Coordinates of C-alpha atoms in Angstrom, one line a residue:
Q217 CA 3.8 -19.5 -2.3
V218 CA 2.3 -16.6 -0.5
Q219 CA 0.1 -13.6 -1.4
L220 CA 0.7 -10.3 0.4
A221 CA -1.7 -7.3 0.7
E222 CA -0.8 -4.0 2.3
S223 CA -3.1 -1.7 4.2
G224 CA -3.0 1.3 6.4
G225 CA -1.6 3.9 4.1
G226 CA -2.9 7.4 3.5
L227 CA -2.2 11.1 3.8
V228 CA -0.6 12.4 7.0
Q229 CA 1.0 15.7 8.0
A230 CA 4.7 15.9 8.7
G231 CA 5.5 14.7 12.2
G232 CA 2.5 12.3 12.2
S233 CA 2.3 8.6 12.3
L234 CA 0.9 5.7 10.3
R235 CA 1.0 2.0 10.8
L236 CA 1.1 -0.2 7.7
S237 CA 0.0 -3.8 7.8
C238 CA 0.8 -6.6 5.4
A239 CA -1.6 -9.6 5.5
A240 CA -0.3 -12.8 4.1
S241 CA -2.4 -15.6 2.7
G242 CA -1.5 -18.9 0.9
G243 CA 1.4 -19.5 3.1
T244 CA 2.7 -19.4 6.7
L245 CA 4.3 -16.1 7.5
S246 CA 6.9 -17.6 9.8
S247 CA 8.4 -19.4 6.8
Y248 CA 9.8 -16.1 5.4
S249 CA 11.9 -13.3 6.4
M250 CA 10.0 -10.2 5.6
G251 CA 10.8 -6.7 4.3
W252 CA 9.4 -3.3 3.6
F253 CA 10.5 -1.4 0.5
R254 CA 9.3 2.0 -0.9
Q255 CA 9.3 3.7 -4.2
A256 CA 8.9 7.4 -4.7
P257 CA 7.9 8.9 -8.1
G258 CA 10.8 8.8 -10.5
K259 CA 13.0 6.8 -8.2
E260 CA 14.0 3.2 -7.8
R261 CA 12.5 1.0 -5.2
E262 CA 14.5 1.2 -2.0
F263 CA 14.9 -0.9 1.1
V264 CA 13.2 0.2 4.3
A265 CA 13.4 -2.5 6.9
T266 CA 13.6 -6.3 7.3
I267 CA 12.8 -8.8 10.0
S268 CA 13.7 -12.4 10.7
R269 CA 11.3 -15.3 10.6
N270 CA 10.6 -15.3 14.3
G271 CA 10.9 -11.6 14.7
G272 CA 14.0 -11.7 16.8
S273 CA 16.2 -9.7 14.6
T274 CA 15.6 -6.5 12.5
F275 CA 17.5 -4.0 10.6
S276 CA 16.5 -0.8 8.9
A277 CA 17.7 1.7 6.4
E278 CA 19.5 4.7 7.7
P279 CA 16.8 7.2 6.6
V280 CA 14.2 5.6 8.8
K281 CA 16.2 4.5 11.8
G282 CA 14.7 5.7 15.0
R283 CA 11.4 6.5 13.4
F284 CA 10.1 3.3 11.8
T285 CA 9.7 0.0 13.5
I286 CA 9.2 -3.3 11.7
S287 CA 7.4 -6.1 13.5
R288 CA 5.4 -9.2 12.9
D289 CA 2.7 -11.3 14.4
N290 CA 3.1 -14.7 13.0
A291 CA 0.0 -16.1 14.7
K292 CA -2.0 -13.6 12.8
N293 CA 0.0 -13.9 9.6
T294 CA 0.7 -10.2 9.6
L295 CA 3.6 -7.9 9.2
F296 CA 3.7 -4.3 10.4
L297 CA 5.5 -1.1 9.8
Q298 CA 5.0 1.5 12.5
M299 CA 6.0 4.9 11.0
N300 CA 6.5 7.8 13.4
S301 CA 7.8 11.3 12.9
L302 CA 7.0 11.1 9.3
K303 CA 8.7 13.5 6.8
P304 CA 7.7 14.6 3.4
E305 CA 10.6 12.6 2.0
D306 CA 8.9 9.4 3.3
T307 CA 6.2 9.9 0.6
A308 CA 6.2 6.8 -1.5
V309 CA 4.4 3.6 -2.4
Y310 CA 5.3 1.1 0.3
Y311 CA 5.7 -2.6 -0.6
C312 CA 5.6 -5.6 1.6
A313 CA 7.9 -8.5 0.5
A314 CA 8.6 -12.1 1.6
D315 CA 11.9 -13.9 1.2
R316 CA 11.6 -17.7 1.3
N317 CA 15.3 -18.1 1.8
A318 CA 15.3 -15.9 4.9
Y319 CA 18.3 -13.8 4.1
M320 CA 17.1 -10.7 6.0
S321 CA 18.3 -8.9 3.0
G322 CA 18.2 -5.3 2.0
K323 CA 18.3 -6.3 -1.7
R324 CA 15.2 -6.3 -3.9
A325 CA 16.4 -9.4 -5.8
D326 CA 16.4 -11.5 -2.7
Y327 CA 12.7 -11.2 -2.2
D328 CA 10.4 -13.7 -3.8
Y329 CA 6.9 -12.4 -3.2
W330 CA 5.6 -8.8 -3.3
G331 CA 2.4 -7.0 -2.4
Q332 CA 0.8 -4.5 -4.7
G333 CA 2.0 -1.5 -2.7
I334 CA 0.2 1.2 -0.8
Q335 CA 0.5 4.9 -1.0
V336 CA 1.9 6.9 1.9
T337 CA 1.8 10.7 1.4
V338 CA 3.3 13.1 4.0
S339 CA 2.4 16.7 3.6
S340 CA 4.8 19.5 4.5

């Protein structure tokens, strides 16, 4: 059982950067593979990136490859998403998620715990 809370969102111009954080409580972050998802208005929630329990492996969705970096600091029980070269199409609510089975999955159904989400808006 873990609770997740995102922070660091906001409004940024195209080409700018933001770093999202996801603070975990009620559990040890290293017990879970972690992921970021996002949901734009009128669209389904989509996979962004995932990271293994110890941070040694990652993979990202094609639209964000080369621009977004997922990382974690298990000692601080925190997950990060560094977002660079932001585009208007990155505008969405971003969600942190934890997978107790450590699949490193890109599928929503494989994640057990979710944050409330945080808005990222990229202006053109």
